[in-house]
């Protein structure tokens, strides 16, 4: 029976929704009655806010009158799924949209006692299990207990129950039902605390139900031992059980500090660090664990305990996650083994090599580089744009080919591999593909860096790695351990001034700083690049200076400064100025792309590329792609309402420029059999959109590639792309969006240099002169801690191992008065 509103109204005001919430506030009516408890099944979720507050309908479980439902609202970790059985308590009030509503303060999921509850549990417990299939299974097996008995004692019967669902059968067989009866209570309790069903399965499998229940009561931070169950999940469980047991959550619990410092140390890899100093780890842990400086001694004690327990490793005065320590230390040993193995690319003398280079047009500097690489087991070829790296490498490859040497050309991404193939004339592959890695192994796993058999080794005579500035310590470790010392030589090619790797470490810079590996450094700008404002601008950025913006010959380098227009609201508020700048940059972006395409007779979608540092924000990639799609492809046929969507829910149109965001070696061409590979970073154009599929045309294939609905999320709109994703590619005209609203840590010198050097004919910066100067001077995020340089020196050059490599100081920007060449367009705004 529905509670009587007149006797069930709260005697205090209900919580006000968070700022920006679309849920109107609930109007309470005063009363002196206690909180109202409700237990039942969630029938639908009406609304969800980003902060976890939701509105749902609840029907008392087992209630025969299906129309008798209640509206409830509150914050739930992990959200709610229709069919779940929950217990809530709170106060009644009235709501402008949903009428009478119970605003709950206490919430927990409960074990099902009815068939509806069992269906909800089973569809949540087994990944990929739909409610329809769960209902049928439970009907045919006479409930949950009957299904569990079949899974454990007669699993062959699942073939009859699920003849066309091999993945579901496999998951049911491997599910942890624990001694003949699944611990439903523990499972729903963990899900109440915000655990995902897959995490609950992993925990049950690792601890078994008895141990899991004991762990819940005593030390849920031990959950961090389980793969894919991190510190944040264990923290949610600890807080949930502290509240459930009526005790105060202790933020200084020694186990919390122990696993907390381990988590903080591991997350430093997101900032590029392989290992960190103890001082930095303590400071970062205090901040991350919401403690105070007075807690530093307790954190230091936790760090010592983590090292003693082998959760962390201390070496070279740095503290490492176990897996990254293995990667860095083993990488140094393996590189030293390659160098000592002495496998030179060719056995020709210097005179013989130089004779073969006669008439090739190489400079003396380039010829010296070829000789150095040809005689070194491990060598590095570096140089900025216009320095002739490609031509130098191609001449070396010609010599290797004449000597009948086998060569494997690699790059970190599919896009970079494709470009390396075009520029060298040699087949190229990704490092992941050559190493047989679908993805990098979990560095926290005890089997990380496991033994490789003979078949896993690379058999070619020479391995060439292009765009090596993108290679992190983990990927370098995976590659180098597959190279045979004394059999295969290694040549690394890159530009150390580009962005550092997305992953931890700075492999190329560490090798350059070590002084133990021969370097072929190209500094001379060639005639065809001499006088190019693109090359000159790249050099200026490397010095920390602002480039000179001007049109020169066949090159075009311009700055569109929104603060320089007459209509700029100088006397307005900062918010008004920011809005003006953002809107003007978006207008100029569209008009400049269209005008440059018309002036140079090029395709505005295919032959230009917009770059931005970040995905979110008023000038983030999501917004820029939306604006560019609307203006550059306004007439493209749109995906139907329930049709396929690209990554992040982007609605595609026929003609859209898209990018593949992960390697897929098993795609298929429309109407064809057999697999084709589409690589991470490959650019294509939507050819057709169906109700459940998308066809994408790539330059590499004569007919479109077919993407089924579940594969379309591997495509991202790429009218605008991140600068990290641009590495390894080129474009005729690069449009770089910079603005003070962007994360200052992202807008730094390597980032703008990398975007700048993607251009072949022109660079257009959309942002103020101050934005460019700020980026050119900013080296934040480029300082990464690790000990690869010191390890190599210790092994190969002990006398120099105590010395530290000099680093380039931060230069104050020398801002020259640029030549600003505005686009011919109507007065903006």
PDB file of N, CA and C in Angstrom, residues 565-651:
ATOM      1  N   UNK A 565      41.932  42.336 -33.153  1.00  0.00           N
ATOM      2  CA  UNK A 565      40.905  42.917 -34.017  1.00  0.00           C
ATOM      3  C   UNK A 565      40.313  44.167 -33.369  1.00  0.00           C
ATOM      4  N   UNK A 566      39.852  45.134 -34.167  1.00  0.00           N
ATOM      5  CA  UNK A 566      39.287  46.381 -33.602  1.00  0.00           C
ATOM      6  C   UNK A 566      38.100  46.135 -32.684  1.00  0.00           C
ATOM      7  N   UNK A 567      37.332  45.073 -32.952  1.00  0.00           N
ATOM      8  CA  UNK A 567      36.119  44.837 -32.152  1.00  0.00           C
ATOM      9  C   UNK A 567      36.405  44.148 -30.819  1.00  0.00           C
ATOM     10  N   UNK A 568      37.686  43.902 -30.492  1.00  0.00           N
ATOM     11  CA  UNK A 568      37.993  43.186 -29.258  1.00  0.00           C
ATOM     12  C   UNK A 568      37.527  43.985 -28.040  1.00  0.00           C
ATOM     13  N   UNK A 569      36.752  43.379 -27.142  1.00  0.00           N
ATOM     14  CA  UNK A 569      36.178  44.116 -26.000  1.00  0.00           C
ATOM     15  C   UNK A 569      37.196  44.327 -24.885  1.00  0.00           C
ATOM     16  N   UNK A 570      38.098  45.278 -25.064  1.00  0.00           N
ATOM     17  CA  UNK A 570      39.201  45.481 -24.123  1.00  0.00           C
ATOM     18  C   UNK A 570      38.713  45.889 -22.735  1.00  0.00           C
ATOM     19  N   UNK A 571      37.608  46.614 -22.684  1.00  0.00           N
ATOM     20  CA  UNK A 571      37.127  47.114 -21.398  1.00  0.00           C
ATOM     21  C   UNK A 571      36.158  46.159 -20.710  1.00  0.00           C
ATOM     22  N   UNK A 572      35.897  45.024 -21.320  1.00  0.00           N
ATOM     23  CA  UNK A 572      34.917  44.084 -20.762  1.00  0.00           C
ATOM     24  C   UNK A 572      35.549  43.168 -19.725  1.00  0.00           C
ATOM     25  N   UNK A 573      34.712  42.349 -19.111  1.00  0.00           N
ATOM     26  CA  UNK A 573      35.181  41.377 -18.124  1.00  0.00           C
ATOM     27  C   UNK A 573      35.987  40.283 -18.806  1.00  0.00           C
ATOM     28  N   UNK A 574      36.768  39.566 -17.985  1.00  0.00           N
ATOM     29  CA  UNK A 574      37.583  38.491 -18.542  1.00  0.00           C
ATOM     30  C   UNK A 574      36.704  37.407 -19.163  1.00  0.00           C
ATOM     31  N   UNK A 575      35.545  37.158 -18.562  1.00  0.00           N
ATOM     32  CA  UNK A 575      34.632  36.154 -19.103  1.00  0.00           C
ATOM     33  C   UNK A 575      34.133  36.562 -20.488  1.00  0.00           C
ATOM     34  N   UNK A 576      33.792  37.844 -20.638  1.00  0.00           N
ATOM     35  CA  UNK A 576      33.343  38.344 -21.933  1.00  0.00           C
ATOM     36  C   UNK A 576      34.458  38.263 -22.974  1.00  0.00           C
ATOM     37  N   UNK A 577      35.686  38.602 -22.567  1.00  0.00           N
ATOM     38  CA  UNK A 577      36.825  38.505 -23.483  1.00  0.00           C
ATOM     39  C   UNK A 577      37.042  37.059 -23.923  1.00  0.00           C
ATOM     40  N   UNK A 578      36.954  36.150 -22.953  1.00  0.00           N
ATOM     41  CA  UNK A 578      37.157  34.729 -23.253  1.00  0.00           C
ATOM     42  C   UNK A 578      36.118  34.244 -24.263  1.00  0.00           C
ATOM     43  N   UNK A 579      34.862  34.602 -24.068  1.00  0.00           N
ATOM     44  CA  UNK A 579      33.800  34.191 -24.986  1.00  0.00           C
ATOM     45  C   UNK A 579      34.044  34.754 -26.376  1.00  0.00           C
ATOM     46  N   UNK A 580      34.443  36.012 -26.440  1.00  0.00           N
ATOM     47  CA  UNK A 580      34.734  36.646 -27.730  1.00  0.00           C
ATOM     48  C   UNK A 580      35.850  35.909 -28.456  1.00  0.00           C
ATOM     49  N   UNK A 581      36.940  35.620 -27.744  1.00  0.00           N
ATOM     50  CA  UNK A 581      38.092  34.954 -28.355  1.00  0.00           C
ATOM     51  C   UNK A 581      37.718  33.567 -28.872  1.00  0.00           C
ATOM     52  N   UNK A 582      36.986  32.809 -28.059  1.00  0.00           N
ATOM     53  CA  UNK A 582      36.611  31.446 -28.439  1.00  0.00           C
ATOM     54  C   UNK A 582      35.750  31.451 -29.702  1.00  0.00           C
ATOM     55  N   UNK A 583      34.730  32.302 -29.725  1.00  0.00           N
ATOM     56  CA  UNK A 583      33.834  32.342 -30.881  1.00  0.00           C
ATOM     57  C   UNK A 583      34.549  32.833 -32.127  1.00  0.00           C
ATOM     58  N   UNK A 584      35.445  33.816 -31.972  1.00  0.00           N
ATOM     59  CA  UNK A 584      36.172  34.328 -33.129  1.00  0.00           C
ATOM     60  C   UNK A 584      37.136  33.283 -33.683  1.00  0.00           C
ATOM     61  N   UNK A 585      37.800  32.541 -32.796  1.00  0.00           N
ATOM     62  CA  UNK A 585      38.720  31.487 -33.253  1.00  0.00           C
ATOM     63  C   UNK A 585      37.962  30.432 -34.046  1.00  0.00           C
ATOM     64  N   UNK A 586      36.772  30.049 -33.577  1.00  0.00           N
ATOM     65  CA  UNK A 586      35.987  29.046 -34.310  1.00  0.00           C
ATOM     66  C   UNK A 586      35.557  29.582 -35.678  1.00  0.00           C
ATOM     67  N   UNK A 587      35.152  30.857 -35.731  1.00  0.00           N
ATOM     68  CA  UNK A 587      34.781  31.442 -37.018  1.00  0.00           C
ATOM     69  C   UNK A 587      35.973  31.473 -37.960  1.00  0.00           C
ATOM     70  N   UNK A 588      37.108  31.960 -37.447  1.00  0.00           N
ATOM     71  CA  UNK A 588      38.311  32.051 -38.280  1.00  0.00           C
ATOM     72  C   UNK A 588      38.797  30.678 -38.725  1.00  0.00           C
ATOM     73  N   UNK A 589      38.683  29.699 -37.842  1.00  0.00           N
ATOM     74  CA  UNK A 589      39.119  28.347 -38.203  1.00  0.00           C
ATOM     75  C   UNK A 589      38.382  27.872 -39.456  1.00  0.00           C
ATOM     76  N   UNK A 590      37.058  27.993 -39.447  1.00  0.00           N
ATOM     77  CA  UNK A 590      36.266  27.528 -40.584  1.00  0.00           C
ATOM     78  C   UNK A 590      36.592  28.332 -41.833  1.00  0.00           C
ATOM     79  N   UNK A 591      36.619  29.673 -41.709  1.00  0.00           N
ATOM     80  CA  UNK A 591      36.833  30.513 -42.889  1.00  0.00           C
ATOM     81  C   UNK A 591      38.246  30.368 -43.445  1.00  0.00           C
ATOM     82  N   UNK A 592      39.235  30.211 -42.560  1.00  0.00           N
ATOM     83  CA  UNK A 592      40.611  30.074 -43.038  1.00  0.00           C
ATOM     84  C   UNK A 592      40.817  28.746 -43.750  1.00  0.00           C
ATOM     85  N   UNK A 593      40.237  27.672 -43.234  1.00  0.00           N
ATOM     86  CA  UNK A 593      40.324  26.380 -43.921  1.00  0.00           C
ATOM     87  C   UNK A 593      39.690  26.483 -45.303  1.00  0.00           C
ATOM     88  N   UNK A 594      38.513  27.088 -45.382  1.00  0.00           N
ATOM     89  CA  UNK A 594      37.831  27.212 -46.669  1.00  0.00           C
ATOM     90  C   UNK A 594      38.596  28.112 -47.625  1.00  0.00           C
ATOM     91  N   UNK A 595      39.136  29.216 -47.109  1.00  0.00           N
ATOM     92  CA  UNK A 595      39.844  30.141 -47.995  1.00  0.00           C
ATOM     93  C   UNK A 595      41.157  29.550 -48.484  1.00  0.00           C
ATOM     94  N   UNK A 596      41.910  28.905 -47.601  1.00  0.00           N
ATOM     95  CA  UNK A 596      43.173  28.303 -48.028  1.00  0.00           C
ATOM     96  C   UNK A 596      42.914  27.219 -49.073  1.00  0.00           C
ATOM     97  N   UNK A 597      41.841  26.468 -48.891  1.00  0.00           N
ATOM     98  CA  UNK A 597      41.500  25.431 -49.873  1.00  0.00           C
ATOM     99  C   UNK A 597      41.211  26.056 -51.228  1.00  0.00           C
ATOM    100  N   UNK A 598      40.472  27.187 -51.233  1.00  0.00           N
ATOM    101  CA  UNK A 598      40.175  27.851 -52.496  1.00  0.00           C
ATOM    102  C   UNK A 598      41.405  28.475 -53.128  1.00  0.00           C
ATOM    103  N   UNK A 599      42.251  29.134 -52.304  1.00  0.00           N
ATOM    104  CA  UNK A 599      43.445  29.795 -52.829  1.00  0.00           C
ATOM    105  C   UNK A 599      44.445  28.812 -53.411  1.00  0.00           C
ATOM    106  N   UNK A 600      44.532  27.627 -52.830  1.00  0.00           N
ATOM    107  CA  UNK A 600      45.550  26.655 -53.256  1.00  0.00           C
ATOM    108  C   UNK A 600      44.953  25.501 -54.060  1.00  0.00           C
ATOM    109  N   UNK A 601      43.660  25.596 -54.358  1.00  0.00           N
ATOM    110  CA  UNK A 601      42.975  24.585 -55.163  1.00  0.00           C
ATOM    111  C   UNK A 601      43.140  23.189 -54.565  1.00  0.00           C
ATOM    112  N   UNK A 602      42.832  23.079 -53.275  1.00  0.00           N
ATOM    113  CA  UNK A 602      42.939  21.803 -52.573  1.00  0.00           C
ATOM    114  C   UNK A 602      41.602  21.479 -51.921  1.00  0.00           C
ATOM    115  N   UNK A 603      41.475  20.230 -51.463  1.00  0.00           N
ATOM    116  CA  UNK A 603      40.260  19.790 -50.786  1.00  0.00           C
ATOM    117  C   UNK A 603      40.329  20.229 -49.322  1.00  0.00           C
ATOM    118  N   UNK A 604      39.331  20.990 -48.832  1.00  0.00           N
ATOM    119  CA  UNK A 604      39.418  21.499 -47.453  1.00  0.00           C
ATOM    120  C   UNK A 604      39.382  20.413 -46.387  1.00  0.00           C
ATOM    121  N   UNK A 605      38.800  19.248 -46.696  1.00  0.00           N
ATOM    122  CA  UNK A 605      38.746  18.155 -45.721  1.00  0.00           C
ATOM    123  C   UNK A 605      39.990  17.292 -45.811  1.00  0.00           C
ATOM    124  N   UNK A 606      40.390  16.944 -47.015  1.00  0.00           N
ATOM    125  CA  UNK A 606      41.486  15.998 -47.209  1.00  0.00           C
ATOM    126  C   UNK A 606      42.865  16.630 -47.014  1.00  0.00           C
ATOM    127  N   UNK A 607      43.039  17.867 -47.468  1.00  0.00           N
ATOM    128  CA  UNK A 607      44.383  18.449 -47.549  1.00  0.00           C
ATOM    129  C   UNK A 607      44.685  19.472 -46.465  1.00  0.00           C
ATOM    130  N   UNK A 608      43.830  19.599 -45.472  1.00  0.00           N
ATOM    131  CA  UNK A 608      44.119  20.445 -44.312  1.00  0.00           C
ATOM    132  C   UNK A 608      43.888  19.621 -43.058  1.00  0.00           C
ATOM    133  N   UNK A 609      44.512  20.050 -41.975  1.00  0.00           N
ATOM    134  CA  UNK A 609      44.303  19.345 -40.708  1.00  0.00           C
ATOM    135  C   UNK A 609      44.339  20.342 -39.562  1.00  0.00           C
ATOM    136  N   UNK A 610      43.298  20.295 -38.727  1.00  0.00           N
ATOM    137  CA  UNK A 610      43.237  21.130 -37.531  1.00  0.00           C
ATOM    138  C   UNK A 610      43.779  20.326 -36.358  1.00  0.00           C
ATOM    139  N   UNK A 611      44.629  20.955 -35.551  1.00  0.00           N
ATOM    140  CA  UNK A 611      45.209  20.314 -34.378  1.00  0.00           C
ATOM    141  C   UNK A 611      44.834  21.104 -33.125  1.00  0.00           C
ATOM    142  N   UNK A 612      44.591  20.395 -32.039  1.00  0.00           N
ATOM    143  CA  UNK A 612      44.311  21.034 -30.748  1.00  0.00           C
ATOM    144  C   UNK A 612      44.901  20.166 -29.642  1.00  0.00           C
ATOM    145  N   UNK A 613      45.284  20.773 -28.511  1.00  0.00           N
ATOM    146  CA  UNK A 613      45.958  20.010 -27.451  1.00  0.00           C
ATOM    147  C   UNK A 613      45.063  19.098 -26.642  1.00  0.00           C
ATOM    148  N   UNK A 614      43.759  19.411 -26.522  1.00  0.00           N
ATOM    149  CA  UNK A 614      42.931  18.646 -25.595  1.00  0.00           C
ATOM    150  C   UNK A 614      41.569  18.350 -26.191  1.00  0.00           C
ATOM    151  N   UNK A 615      40.884  17.374 -25.598  1.00  0.00           N
ATOM    152  CA  UNK A 615      39.610  16.914 -26.142  1.00  0.00           C
ATOM    153  C   UNK A 615      38.432  17.734 -25.636  1.00  0.00           C
ATOM    154  N   UNK A 616      38.457  18.133 -24.376  1.00  0.00           N
ATOM    155  CA  UNK A 616      37.308  18.821 -23.791  1.00  0.00           C
ATOM    156  C   UNK A 616      37.526  20.326 -23.806  1.00  0.00           C
ATOM    157  N   UNK A 617      36.496  21.056 -23.402  1.00  0.00           N
ATOM    158  CA  UNK A 617      36.604  22.499 -23.321  1.00  0.00           C
ATOM    159  C   UNK A 617      35.983  23.193 -24.520  1.00  0.00           C
ATOM    160  N   UNK A 618      35.864  24.534 -24.459  1.00  0.00           N
ATOM    161  CA  UNK A 618      35.216  25.280 -25.546  1.00  0.00           C
ATOM    162  C   UNK A 618      35.963  25.208 -26.866  1.00  0.00           C
ATOM    163  N   UNK A 619      37.268  24.926 -26.819  1.00  0.00           N
ATOM    164  CA  UNK A 619      38.042  24.758 -28.044  1.00  0.00           C
ATOM    165  C   UNK A 619      38.703  23.374 -28.062  1.00  0.00           C
ATOM    166  N   UNK A 620      38.042  22.401 -27.434  1.00  0.00           N
ATOM    167  CA  UNK A 620      38.543  21.030 -27.442  1.00  0.00           C
ATOM    168  C   UNK A 620      38.158  20.322 -28.729  1.00  0.00           C
ATOM    169  N   UNK A 621      38.693  19.150 -28.919  1.00  0.00           N
ATOM    170  CA  UNK A 621      38.476  18.399 -30.161  1.00  0.00           C
ATOM    171  C   UNK A 621      37.010  18.090 -30.414  1.00  0.00           C
ATOM    172  N   UNK A 622      36.261  17.764 -29.349  1.00  0.00           N
ATOM    173  CA  UNK A 622      34.848  17.435 -29.545  1.00  0.00           C
ATOM    174  C   UNK A 622      34.092  18.605 -30.163  1.00  0.00           C
ATOM    175  N   UNK A 623      34.305  19.800 -29.617  1.00  0.00           N
ATOM    176  CA  UNK A 623      33.612  20.979 -30.133  1.00  0.00           C
ATOM    177  C   UNK A 623      34.123  21.359 -31.525  1.00  0.00           C
ATOM    178  N   UNK A 624      35.438  21.302 -31.735  1.00  0.00           N
ATOM    179  CA  UNK A 624      35.986  21.672 -33.038  1.00  0.00           C
ATOM    180  C   UNK A 624      35.492  20.729 -34.132  1.00  0.00           C
ATOM    181  N   UNK A 625      35.430  19.441 -33.842  1.00  0.00           N
ATOM    182  CA  UNK A 625      34.921  18.487 -34.842  1.00  0.00           C
ATOM    183  C   UNK A 625      33.451  18.750 -35.149  1.00  0.00           C
ATOM    184  N   UNK A 626      32.693  19.115 -34.135  1.00  0.00           N
ATOM    185  CA  UNK A 626      31.279  19.422 -34.375  1.00  0.00           C
ATOM    186  C   UNK A 626      31.137  20.626 -35.302  1.00  0.00           C
ATOM    187  N   UNK A 627      31.915  21.684 -35.040  1.00  0.00           N
ATOM    188  CA  UNK A 627      31.845  22.904 -35.856  1.00  0.00           C
ATOM    189  C   UNK A 627      32.331  22.630 -37.275  1.00  0.00           C
ATOM    190  N   UNK A 628      33.424  21.901 -37.405  1.00  0.00           N
ATOM    191  CA  UNK A 628      33.979  21.626 -38.729  1.00  0.00           C
ATOM    192  C   UNK A 628      33.058  20.726 -39.541  1.00  0.00           C
ATOM    193  N   UNK A 629      32.470  19.726 -38.907  1.00  0.00           N
ATOM    194  CA  UNK A 629      31.538  18.864 -39.633  1.00  0.00           C
ATOM    195  C   UNK A 629      30.353  19.669 -40.166  1.00  0.00           C
ATOM    196  N   UNK A 630      29.819  20.562 -39.321  1.00  0.00           N
ATOM    197  CA  UNK A 630      28.648  21.348 -39.724  1.00  0.00           C
ATOM    198  C   UNK A 630      28.960  22.298 -40.872  1.00  0.00           C
ATOM    199  N   UNK A 631      30.215  22.749 -40.978  1.00  0.00           N
ATOM    200  CA  UNK A 631      30.557  23.736 -42.003  1.00  0.00           C
ATOM    201  C   UNK A 631      31.254  23.143 -43.230  1.00  0.00           C
ATOM    202  N   UNK A 632      32.018  22.075 -43.044  1.00  0.00           N
ATOM    203  CA  UNK A 632      32.731  21.476 -44.171  1.00  0.00           C
ATOM    204  C   UNK A 632      31.965  20.322 -44.805  1.00  0.00           C
ATOM    205  N   UNK A 633      31.009  19.753 -44.087  1.00  0.00           N
ATOM    206  CA  UNK A 633      30.233  18.632 -44.620  1.00  0.00           C
ATOM    207  C   UNK A 633      28.754  18.795 -44.241  1.00  0.00           C
ATOM    208  N   UNK A 634      28.154  19.936 -44.580  1.00  0.00           N
ATOM    209  CA  UNK A 634      26.787  20.198 -44.107  1.00  0.00           C
ATOM    210  C   UNK A 634      25.726  19.344 -44.776  1.00  0.00           C
ATOM    211  N   UNK A 635      26.003  18.821 -45.973  1.00  0.00           N
ATOM    212  CA  UNK A 635      24.979  18.095 -46.722  1.00  0.00           C
ATOM    213  C   UNK A 635      25.152  16.579 -46.667  1.00  0.00           C
ATOM    214  N   UNK A 636      26.139  16.113 -45.925  1.00  0.00           N
ATOM    215  CA  UNK A 636      26.352  14.671 -45.826  1.00  0.00           C
ATOM    216  C   UNK A 636      25.180  13.975 -45.155  1.00  0.00           C
ATOM    217  N   UNK A 637      24.783  12.825 -45.690  1.00  0.00           N
ATOM    218  CA  UNK A 637      23.657  12.087 -45.113  1.00  0.00           C
ATOM    219  C   UNK A 637      24.012  11.625 -43.708  1.00  0.00           C
ATOM    220  N   UNK A 638      23.105  11.904 -42.764  1.00  0.00           N
ATOM    221  CA  UNK A 638      23.376  11.647 -41.346  1.00  0.00           C
ATOM    222  C   UNK A 638      22.957  10.227 -40.981  1.00  0.00           C
ATOM    223  N   UNK A 639      23.676   9.649 -40.014  1.00  0.00           N
ATOM    224  CA  UNK A 639      23.312   8.337 -39.489  1.00  0.00           C
ATOM    225  C   UNK A 639      21.901   8.390 -38.928  1.00  0.00           C
ATOM    226  N   UNK A 640      21.066   7.362 -39.160  1.00  0.00           N
ATOM    227  CA  UNK A 640      19.691   7.366 -38.634  1.00  0.00           C
ATOM    228  C   UNK A 640      19.678   7.443 -37.115  1.00  0.00           C
ATOM    229  N   UNK A 641      18.525   7.823 -36.519  1.00  0.00           N
ATOM    230  CA  UNK A 641      18.449   8.030 -35.060  1.00  0.00           C
ATOM    231  C   UNK A 641      18.996   6.880 -34.231  1.00  0.00           C
ATOM    232  N   UNK A 642      18.703   5.636 -34.627  1.00  0.00           N
ATOM    233  CA  UNK A 642      19.208   4.478 -33.888  1.00  0.00           C
ATOM    234  C   UNK A 642      20.354   3.800 -34.634  1.00  0.00           C
ATOM    235  N   UNK A 643      20.977   4.538 -35.540  1.00  0.00           N
ATOM    236  CA  UNK A 643      22.080   3.999 -36.319  1.00  0.00           C
ATOM    237  C   UNK A 643      23.390   4.023 -35.553  1.00  0.00           C
ATOM    238  N   UNK A 644      24.482   3.577 -36.163  1.00  0.00           N
ATOM    239  CA  UNK A 644      25.783   3.498 -35.490  1.00  0.00           C
ATOM    240  C   UNK A 644      26.344   4.880 -35.175  1.00  0.00           C
ATOM    241  N   UNK A 645      27.099   4.953 -34.081  1.00  0.00           N
ATOM    242  CA  UNK A 645      27.737   6.194 -33.649  1.00  0.00           C
ATOM    243  C   UNK A 645      29.243   5.979 -33.547  1.00  0.00           C
ATOM    244  N   UNK A 646      30.002   7.044 -33.806  1.00  0.00           N
ATOM    245  CA  UNK A 646      31.454   6.972 -33.683  1.00  0.00           C
ATOM    246  C   UNK A 646      31.852   7.045 -32.208  1.00  0.00           C
ATOM    247  N   UNK A 647      33.159   7.078 -31.951  1.00  0.00           N
ATOM    248  CA  UNK A 647      33.660   7.187 -30.581  1.00  0.00           C
ATOM    249  C   UNK A 647      33.044   8.403 -29.898  1.00  0.00           C
ATOM    250  N   UNK A 648      32.780   8.266 -28.597  1.00  0.00           N
ATOM    251  CA  UNK A 648      32.192   9.326 -27.771  1.00  0.00           C
ATOM    252  C   UNK A 648      30.802   9.733 -28.246  1.00  0.00           C
ATOM    253  N   UNK A 649      30.109   8.838 -28.982  1.00  0.00           N
ATOM    254  CA  UNK A 649      28.740   9.099 -29.398  1.00  0.00           C
ATOM    255  C   UNK A 649      28.596  10.096 -30.526  1.00  0.00           C
ATOM    256  N   UNK A 650      29.684  10.409 -31.244  1.00  0.00           N
ATOM    257  CA  UNK A 650      29.631  11.377 -32.341  1.00  0.00           C
ATOM    258  C   UNK A 650      28.763  10.827 -33.477  1.00  0.00           C
ATOM    259  N   UNK A 651      27.807  11.635 -33.952  1.00  0.00           N
ATOM    260  CA  UNK A 651      26.891  11.198 -35.006  1.00  0.00           C
ATOM    261  C   UNK A 651      27.560  11.401 -36.367  1.00  0.00           C
TER     262      UNK A 651
END
